[in-house]
């Protein structure tokens, strides 16, 4: 799975908002805290607003806040808001793929890959990341001997 800059920025912005919840944060404050370009952040926040993940308030005291408590917002929801579906194969959903011959069973693997990604990003809330208390099954994955090693 490849997380784009847009996805990374969206999750980081959502974490800033989770930390401040229910207070409002300006784009300038988020951009400064997370060291990201303000214009790009504004586009990301617009995607999150359209998806119902954040609310915007205009005015001198305006800014952004999460639309729901941080414990109710998953990383998967944030990523989907800015990236679309989490797993795709040549622009298709894994269950839509079809192959012949020796590759005929490959769709099952693609579906399993998507399920594995979902098991992490859809089961971790912003509140859990901010608090450092990831679910046990996620912590267990990070403790595997080669988890932090590049391949």
XYZ file of C-alpha atoms in Angstrom:
151
model
C 0.000 0.000 0.000
C 1.311 3.418 -0.961
C 0.221 6.443 1.088
C 0.460 9.603 -1.003
C 1.480 13.000 0.359
C -2.217 13.920 0.232
C -3.164 10.941 2.417
C -0.287 11.576 4.836
C -1.198 15.257 5.159
C -4.875 14.412 5.671
C -4.138 12.018 8.529
C -1.683 14.441 10.137
C -4.177 17.333 9.875
C -6.909 15.135 11.345
C -4.593 14.246 14.238
C -3.979 17.949 14.928
C -7.737 18.486 14.974
C -8.202 15.430 17.208
C -5.733 16.843 19.716
C -7.553 20.195 19.786
C -11.098 18.735 19.670
C -13.605 20.308 20.085
C -11.754 23.599 19.637
C -11.211 25.140 16.218
C -7.801 25.293 14.557
C -6.859 27.590 11.699
C -5.189 26.239 8.595
C -2.187 28.375 9.521
C -1.911 26.665 12.932
C -2.207 23.164 11.456
C 0.261 23.930 8.665
C 2.788 25.331 11.149
C 2.421 22.432 13.588
C 2.681 19.774 10.906
C 5.176 21.610 8.664
C 3.077 21.367 5.524
C 2.213 23.803 2.730
C -0.877 25.806 3.661
C -2.418 25.817 0.156
C -2.120 22.037 -0.124
C -3.550 21.673 3.393
C -6.545 23.822 2.420
C -7.333 21.466 -0.475
C -7.022 18.444 1.808
C -9.288 20.030 4.433
C -11.855 20.777 1.711
C -11.913 17.056 0.832
C -12.324 16.164 4.502
C -15.149 18.695 4.833
C -16.973 17.282 1.789
C -16.662 13.807 3.311
C -18.193 15.033 6.592
C -15.043 14.392 8.634
C -14.362 18.033 9.507
C -16.484 21.131 9.929
C -15.402 24.612 8.936
C -16.366 27.846 10.639
C -15.791 31.136 8.874
C -14.810 34.404 10.443
C -12.028 35.940 12.485
C -12.341 33.203 15.109
C -12.998 30.536 12.503
C -11.156 27.395 11.618
C -11.688 23.670 11.424
C -12.741 20.998 13.877
C -13.649 17.346 13.609
C -17.322 16.756 12.861
C -17.356 13.828 15.337
C -15.315 12.957 18.424
C -11.821 11.616 17.617
C -12.717 8.140 18.907
C -15.354 7.920 16.149
C -13.062 8.855 13.241
C -10.868 6.122 11.779
C -7.709 6.510 9.774
C -9.435 4.569 6.984
C -12.230 7.146 6.759
C -9.692 9.961 6.481
C -7.684 8.161 3.794
C -10.791 7.296 1.751
C -11.924 10.935 1.895
C -8.803 12.110 0.083
C -7.604 8.998 -1.791
C -10.737 7.031 -2.659
C -10.819 3.247 -2.187
C -7.961 1.808 -0.145
C -7.057 -1.051 -2.467
C -7.297 -1.145 -6.225
C -5.914 -3.318 -8.973
C -5.459 -1.448 -12.259
C -8.337 0.853 -11.319
C -10.678 -1.991 -10.316
C -11.826 -3.082 -6.906
C -10.174 -6.389 -5.947
C -13.442 -8.357 -6.222
C -13.959 -7.052 -9.776
C -10.728 -8.588 -11.097
C -10.856 -11.719 -13.245
C -8.006 -13.773 -14.613
C -7.562 -16.893 -16.675
C -5.221 -19.819 -16.377
C -2.589 -19.856 -13.671
C -3.739 -16.462 -12.323
C -7.395 -17.444 -11.882
C -7.095 -17.494 -8.070
C -5.362 -14.131 -7.827
C -8.551 -12.133 -6.986
C -8.680 -13.981 -3.660
C -5.225 -12.667 -2.785
C -6.159 -9.098 -3.759
C -9.280 -9.299 -1.573
C -7.156 -10.608 1.329
C -4.705 -7.714 0.905
C -7.590 -5.235 1.102
C -9.001 -7.014 4.168
C -5.594 -6.826 5.893
C -5.308 -3.089 5.216
C -8.863 -2.550 6.458
C -8.087 -4.508 9.625
C -5.566 -1.818 10.516
C -6.845 1.509 9.170
C -10.550 0.900 9.841
C -9.892 -0.296 13.388
C -7.648 2.552 14.539
C -9.227 5.843 15.565
C -7.614 9.236 15.690
C -8.010 9.177 19.478
C -6.005 5.948 19.717
C -3.132 7.414 17.720
C -3.087 10.662 19.694
C -3.082 8.748 22.988
C -0.495 6.239 21.793
C -2.822 3.363 22.701
C -3.118 1.424 19.458
C -5.275 -1.722 19.456
C -3.404 -4.863 20.533
C -3.575 -6.482 17.088
C -1.927 -3.401 15.542
C 0.761 -3.187 18.233
C 1.489 -6.864 17.623
C 2.126 -6.134 13.930
C 4.639 -3.406 14.776
C 6.457 -5.811 17.111
C 7.172 -8.414 14.406
C 10.933 -8.865 13.924
C 10.995 -7.485 10.373
C 8.161 -4.939 10.680
C 10.501 -1.942 10.649
C 12.856 -3.353 8.001
C 12.606 -2.260 4.349
C 12.237 -4.925 1.664
